Short mmCIF file of C-alpha atoms in Angstrom, two decimals:
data_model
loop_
_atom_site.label_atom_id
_atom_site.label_comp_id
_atom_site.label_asym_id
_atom_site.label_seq_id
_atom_site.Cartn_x
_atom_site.Cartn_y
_atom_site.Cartn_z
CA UNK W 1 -34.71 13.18 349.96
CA UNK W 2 -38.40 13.15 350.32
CA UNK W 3 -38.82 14.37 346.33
CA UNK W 4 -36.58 11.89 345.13
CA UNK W 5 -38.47 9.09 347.21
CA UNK W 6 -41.37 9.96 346.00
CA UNK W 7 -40.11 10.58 342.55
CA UNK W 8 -38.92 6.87 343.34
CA UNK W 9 -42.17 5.60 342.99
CA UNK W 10 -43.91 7.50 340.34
CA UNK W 11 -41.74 7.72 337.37
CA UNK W 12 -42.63 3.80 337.36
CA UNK W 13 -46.46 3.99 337.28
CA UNK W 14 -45.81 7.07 334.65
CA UNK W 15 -43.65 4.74 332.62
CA UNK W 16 -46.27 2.09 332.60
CA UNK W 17 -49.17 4.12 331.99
CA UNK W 18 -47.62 5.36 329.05
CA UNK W 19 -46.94 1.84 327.76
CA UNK W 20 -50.42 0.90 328.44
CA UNK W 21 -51.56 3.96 325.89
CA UNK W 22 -48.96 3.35 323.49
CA UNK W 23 -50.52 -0.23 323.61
CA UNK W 24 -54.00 0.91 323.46
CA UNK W 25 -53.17 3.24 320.42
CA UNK W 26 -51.36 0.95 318.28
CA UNK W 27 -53.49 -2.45 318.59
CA UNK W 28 -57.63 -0.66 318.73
CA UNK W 29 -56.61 2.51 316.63
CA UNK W 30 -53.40 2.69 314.25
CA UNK W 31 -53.25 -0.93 312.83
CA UNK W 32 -56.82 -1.08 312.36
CA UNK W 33 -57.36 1.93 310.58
CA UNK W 34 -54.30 2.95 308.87
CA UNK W 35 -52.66 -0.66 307.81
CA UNK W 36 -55.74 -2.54 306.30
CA UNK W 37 -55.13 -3.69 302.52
CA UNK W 38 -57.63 -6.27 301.55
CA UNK W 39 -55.30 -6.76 298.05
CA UNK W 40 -52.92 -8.76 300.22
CA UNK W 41 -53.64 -12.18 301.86
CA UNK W 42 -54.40 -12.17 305.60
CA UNK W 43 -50.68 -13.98 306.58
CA UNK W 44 -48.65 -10.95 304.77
CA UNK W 45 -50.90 -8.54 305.66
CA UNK W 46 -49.20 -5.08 306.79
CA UNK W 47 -51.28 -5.14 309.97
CA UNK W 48 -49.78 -7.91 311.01
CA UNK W 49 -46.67 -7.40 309.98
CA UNK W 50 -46.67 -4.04 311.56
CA UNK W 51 -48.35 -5.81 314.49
CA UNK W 52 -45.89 -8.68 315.03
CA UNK W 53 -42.88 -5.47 314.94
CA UNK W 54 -44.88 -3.78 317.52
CA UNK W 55 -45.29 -6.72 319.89
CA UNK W 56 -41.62 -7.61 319.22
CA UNK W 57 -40.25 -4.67 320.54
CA UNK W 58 -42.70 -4.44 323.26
CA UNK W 59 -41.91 -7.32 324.27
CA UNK W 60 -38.00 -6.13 324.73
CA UNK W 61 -38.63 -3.70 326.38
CA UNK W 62 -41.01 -4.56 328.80
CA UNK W 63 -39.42 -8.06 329.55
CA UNK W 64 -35.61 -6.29 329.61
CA UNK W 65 -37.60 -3.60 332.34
CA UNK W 66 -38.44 -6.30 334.40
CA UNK W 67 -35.68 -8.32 334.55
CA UNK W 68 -33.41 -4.85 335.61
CA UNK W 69 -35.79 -4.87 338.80
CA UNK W 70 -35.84 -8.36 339.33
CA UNK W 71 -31.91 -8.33 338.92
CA UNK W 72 -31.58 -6.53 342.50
CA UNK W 73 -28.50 -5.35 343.37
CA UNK W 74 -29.70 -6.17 346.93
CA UNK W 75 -28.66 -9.76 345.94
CA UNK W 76 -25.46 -8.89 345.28
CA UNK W 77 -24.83 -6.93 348.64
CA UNK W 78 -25.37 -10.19 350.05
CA UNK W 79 -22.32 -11.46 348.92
CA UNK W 80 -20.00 -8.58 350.07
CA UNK W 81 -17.85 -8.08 353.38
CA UNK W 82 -19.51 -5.06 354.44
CA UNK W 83 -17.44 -5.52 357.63
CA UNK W 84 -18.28 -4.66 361.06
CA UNK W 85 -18.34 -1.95 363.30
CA UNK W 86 -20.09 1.70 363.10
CA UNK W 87 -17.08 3.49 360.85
CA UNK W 88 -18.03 0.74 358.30
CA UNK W 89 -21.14 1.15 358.80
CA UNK W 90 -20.62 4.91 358.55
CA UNK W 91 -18.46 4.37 355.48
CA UNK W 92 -21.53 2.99 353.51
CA UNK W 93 -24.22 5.53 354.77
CA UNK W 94 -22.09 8.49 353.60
CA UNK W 95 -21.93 6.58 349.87
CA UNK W 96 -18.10 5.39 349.59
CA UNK W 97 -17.28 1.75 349.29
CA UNK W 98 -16.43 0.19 352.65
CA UNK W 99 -13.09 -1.54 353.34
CA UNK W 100 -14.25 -5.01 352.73
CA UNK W 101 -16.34 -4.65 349.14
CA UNK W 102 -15.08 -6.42 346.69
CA UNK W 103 -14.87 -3.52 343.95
CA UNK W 104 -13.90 0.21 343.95
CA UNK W 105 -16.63 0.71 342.70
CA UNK W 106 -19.28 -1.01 344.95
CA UNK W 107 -22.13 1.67 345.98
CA UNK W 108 -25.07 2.02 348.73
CA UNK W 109 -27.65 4.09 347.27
CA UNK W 110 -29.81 5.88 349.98
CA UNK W 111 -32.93 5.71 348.17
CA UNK W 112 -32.51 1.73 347.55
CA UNK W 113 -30.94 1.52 350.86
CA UNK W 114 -29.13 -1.66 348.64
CA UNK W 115 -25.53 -2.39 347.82
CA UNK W 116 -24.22 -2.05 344.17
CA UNK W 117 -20.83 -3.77 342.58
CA UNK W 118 -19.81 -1.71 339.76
CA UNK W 119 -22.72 1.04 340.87
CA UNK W 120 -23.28 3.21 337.48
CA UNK W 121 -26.54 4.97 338.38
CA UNK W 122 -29.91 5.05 340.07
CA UNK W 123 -32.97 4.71 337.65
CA UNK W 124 -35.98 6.38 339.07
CA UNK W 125 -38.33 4.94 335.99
CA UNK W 126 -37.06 1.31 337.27
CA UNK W 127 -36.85 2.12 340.92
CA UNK W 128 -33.69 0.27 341.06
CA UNK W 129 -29.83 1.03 340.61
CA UNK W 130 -27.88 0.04 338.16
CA UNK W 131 -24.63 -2.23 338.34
CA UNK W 132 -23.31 -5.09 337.33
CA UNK W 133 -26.26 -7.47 336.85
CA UNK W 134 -28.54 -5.44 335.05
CA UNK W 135 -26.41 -3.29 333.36
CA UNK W 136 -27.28 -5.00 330.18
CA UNK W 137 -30.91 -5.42 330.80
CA UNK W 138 -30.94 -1.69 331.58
CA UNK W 139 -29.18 -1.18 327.85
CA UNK W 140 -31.21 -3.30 326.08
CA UNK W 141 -34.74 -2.26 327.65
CA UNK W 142 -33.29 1.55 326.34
CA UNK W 143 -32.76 0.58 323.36
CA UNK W 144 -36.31 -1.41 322.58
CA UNK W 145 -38.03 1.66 324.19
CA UNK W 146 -36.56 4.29 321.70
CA UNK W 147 -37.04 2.01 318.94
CA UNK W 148 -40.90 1.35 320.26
CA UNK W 149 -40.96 5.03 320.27
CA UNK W 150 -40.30 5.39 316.98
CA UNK W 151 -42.45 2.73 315.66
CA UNK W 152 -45.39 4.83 317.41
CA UNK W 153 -44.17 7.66 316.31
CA UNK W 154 -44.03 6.49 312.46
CA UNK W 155 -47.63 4.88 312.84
CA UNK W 156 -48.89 7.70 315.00
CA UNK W 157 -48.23 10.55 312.04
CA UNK W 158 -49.70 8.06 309.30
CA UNK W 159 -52.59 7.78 311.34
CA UNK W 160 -53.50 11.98 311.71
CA UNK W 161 -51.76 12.49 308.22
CA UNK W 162 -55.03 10.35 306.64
CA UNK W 163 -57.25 11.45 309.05
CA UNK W 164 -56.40 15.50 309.09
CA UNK W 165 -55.41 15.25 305.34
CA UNK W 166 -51.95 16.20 305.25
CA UNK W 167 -48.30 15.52 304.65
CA UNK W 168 -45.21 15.48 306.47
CA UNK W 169 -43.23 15.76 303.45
CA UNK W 170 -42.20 19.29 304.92
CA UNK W 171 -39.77 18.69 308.28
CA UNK W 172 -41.78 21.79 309.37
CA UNK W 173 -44.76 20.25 309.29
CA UNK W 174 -44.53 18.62 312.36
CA UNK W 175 -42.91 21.33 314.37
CA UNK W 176 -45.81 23.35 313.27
CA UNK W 177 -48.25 20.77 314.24
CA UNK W 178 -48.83 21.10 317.58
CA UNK W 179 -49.93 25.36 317.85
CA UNK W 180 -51.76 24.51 315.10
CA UNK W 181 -53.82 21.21 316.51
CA UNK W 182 -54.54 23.52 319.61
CA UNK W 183 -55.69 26.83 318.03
CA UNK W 184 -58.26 23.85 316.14
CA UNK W 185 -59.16 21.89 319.20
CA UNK W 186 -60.06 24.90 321.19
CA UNK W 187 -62.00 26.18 318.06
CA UNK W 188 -63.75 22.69 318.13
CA UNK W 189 -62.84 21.76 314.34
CA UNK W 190 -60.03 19.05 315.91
CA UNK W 191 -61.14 15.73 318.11
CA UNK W 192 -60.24 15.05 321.50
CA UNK W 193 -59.06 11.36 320.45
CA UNK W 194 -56.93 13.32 317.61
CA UNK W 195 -55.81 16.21 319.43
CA UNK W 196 -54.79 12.91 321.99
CA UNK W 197 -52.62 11.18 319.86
CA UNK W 198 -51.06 14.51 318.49
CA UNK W 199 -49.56 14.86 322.05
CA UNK W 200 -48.51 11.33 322.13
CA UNK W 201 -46.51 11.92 319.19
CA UNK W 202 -44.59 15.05 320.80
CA UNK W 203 -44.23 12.52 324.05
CA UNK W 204 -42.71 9.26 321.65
CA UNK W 205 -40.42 11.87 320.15
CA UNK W 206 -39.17 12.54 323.40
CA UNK W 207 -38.94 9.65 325.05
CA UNK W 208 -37.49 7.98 321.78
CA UNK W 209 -34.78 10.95 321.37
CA UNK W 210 -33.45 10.45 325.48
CA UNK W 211 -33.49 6.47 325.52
CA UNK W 212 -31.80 6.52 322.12
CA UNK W 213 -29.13 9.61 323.53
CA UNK W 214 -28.73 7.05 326.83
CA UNK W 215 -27.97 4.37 325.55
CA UNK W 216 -25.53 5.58 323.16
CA UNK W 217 -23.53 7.44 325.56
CA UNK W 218 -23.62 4.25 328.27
CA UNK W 219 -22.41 2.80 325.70
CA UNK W 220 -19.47 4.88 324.86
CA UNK W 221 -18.97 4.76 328.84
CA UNK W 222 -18.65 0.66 328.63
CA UNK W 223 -15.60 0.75 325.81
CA UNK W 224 -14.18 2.52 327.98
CA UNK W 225 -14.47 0.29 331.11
CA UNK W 226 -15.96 2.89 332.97
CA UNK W 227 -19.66 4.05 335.43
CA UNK W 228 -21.56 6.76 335.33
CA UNK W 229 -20.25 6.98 339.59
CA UNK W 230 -16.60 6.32 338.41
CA UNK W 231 -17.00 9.38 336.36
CA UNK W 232 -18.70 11.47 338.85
CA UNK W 233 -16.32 10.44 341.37
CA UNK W 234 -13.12 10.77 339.17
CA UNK W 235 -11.89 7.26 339.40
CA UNK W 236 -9.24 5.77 337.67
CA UNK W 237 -9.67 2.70 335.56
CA UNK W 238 -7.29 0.21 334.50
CA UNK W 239 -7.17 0.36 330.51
CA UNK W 240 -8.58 -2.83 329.14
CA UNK W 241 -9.66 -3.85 325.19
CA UNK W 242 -12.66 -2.85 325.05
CA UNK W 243 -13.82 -6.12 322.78
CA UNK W 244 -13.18 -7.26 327.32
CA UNK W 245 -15.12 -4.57 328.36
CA UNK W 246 -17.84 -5.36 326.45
CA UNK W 247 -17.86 -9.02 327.46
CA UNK W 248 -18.17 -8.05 330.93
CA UNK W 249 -21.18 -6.03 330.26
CA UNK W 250 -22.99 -8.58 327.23
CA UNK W 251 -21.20 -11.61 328.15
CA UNK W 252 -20.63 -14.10 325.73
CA UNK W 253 -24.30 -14.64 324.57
CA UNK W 254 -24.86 -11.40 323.56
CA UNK W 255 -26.76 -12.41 320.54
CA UNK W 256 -29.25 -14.46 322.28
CA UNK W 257 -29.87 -10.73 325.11
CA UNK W 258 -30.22 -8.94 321.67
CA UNK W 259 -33.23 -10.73 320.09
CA UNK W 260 -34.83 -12.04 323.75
CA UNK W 261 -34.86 -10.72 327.21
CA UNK W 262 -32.90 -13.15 329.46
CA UNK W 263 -30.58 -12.78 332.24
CA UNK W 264 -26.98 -11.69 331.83
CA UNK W 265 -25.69 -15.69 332.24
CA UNK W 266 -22.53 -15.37 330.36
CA UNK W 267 -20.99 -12.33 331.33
CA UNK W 268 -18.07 -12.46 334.49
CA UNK W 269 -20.37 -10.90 336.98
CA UNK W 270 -22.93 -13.38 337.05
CA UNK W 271 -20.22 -16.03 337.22
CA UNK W 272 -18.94 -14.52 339.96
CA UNK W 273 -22.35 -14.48 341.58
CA UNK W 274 -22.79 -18.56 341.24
CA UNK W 275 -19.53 -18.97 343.13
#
């Protein structure tokens, strides 16, 4: 329990710190240098075109990250009957769902030490679980993170292709990169900044590849009506349409949570949460 706490509170600092680089990288060192055409008038420029997609989905992300912590699920345990007496009480330390909660569902999470309707997970890179309320905040702030990753990625290999002079025309050029950028660092013909953002590009590939893998597969989970914890626990769901399920989840202003991070406001949950 002590690992995970303290895993608690790391794996955010190492997710920002990584989106402070990936900032760094892309505004001071990859538009710069790699998307500068002087044939093409300042407003179309690809810098700032490339720019204004990089902000854009930075943006997502990191406004979609904060809103699944500020979306506590601490809130919502407000709202439930947790009951009295210590085999309630007991109930909820030993993680099932006391006999006053309002869902089957409904979840205390030890490290959180909060209450979760529709509990689906705990995030250690948020520091929060996820449940109802940020359930789509959590989805979208995967999906702008892979895609960020892969923006980086894409800029990051333009960037060492013109300054290494090579091509990743071959797909084994890039599996072949990295033994090859160390064998040169330590042989001092490769730069520390270079040999830098070669490592980056391994990380954005990974990071990309598992928020991309995620979100597909909580995806998959929501058609289905169903939590990561109703899985675990092997709970049966009542079958619903999943064009429902999905409403639950996106609510009905899904379009709006796709282009801008906002709260969940027109999805059941939160409706039930004003009442």
């Amino acid at each position: 329990m002590l690992v995970l706490r303290l895993l608690n509170v790391v794996a955010p600092a190492y997710f920002l710190c990584i989106s402070l680089v990936t900032f760094v990288l892309q505004i001071f060192l990859f538009i710069p240098s790699m998307f500068r055409d002087p044939s093409t008038t300042p407003l179309f420029s690809p810098a700032l075109l490339h720019g204004a997609l990089f902000l854009f989905l930075s943006a997502n992300a990191l406004g979609n990250y904060v809103l699944v912590i500020q979306s506590s699920p601490e809130d919502l345990g407000k709202g439930l009957n947790l009951g009295k007496g210590s085999e309630v009480v007991a109930d909820w330390l030993d993680g099932s769902r006391s006999p006053g909660s309002a869902l089957p569902s409904t979840h205390f999470c030890r490290l959180c030490a909060r209450v979760t309707q529709r509990h689906d997970h705990h995030c250690f890179f948020t520091g929060n679980c996820i449940g109802s309320r940020n359930m789509r905040n959590f989805i979208m702030f995967c999906l702008y993170t892979s895609l960020a990753c892969l923006d980086s990625l894409v800029a990051g290999m333009a960037y060492i292709s013109a300054a290494l002079s090579m091509s990743f025309a071959n797909p084994l050029a890039f599996l072949t990169l990295l033994p090859h950028s160390i064998s040169q660092f330590f042989s001092g013909a490769l730069l520390s900044s270079e040999m830098f953002v070669i490592l980056m590009l391994y990380l954005w590939l990974g990071i990309g590849l598992a928020c991309a893998g995620f979100c597909c597969h909580q995806m998959l989970l929501i058609l289905r009506g169903q939590t990561r914890y109703q899985v675990r626990k092997g709970m049966v769901v009542r079958a619903r349409p999943w064009r429902e399920n999905l409403q639950e989840v996106f609510g009905k202003r899904w379009l709006l949570g796709l282009l801008i991070p906002v709260l969940n406001v027109g999805s059941d949950c939160h409706r039930q949460k004003e009442k």
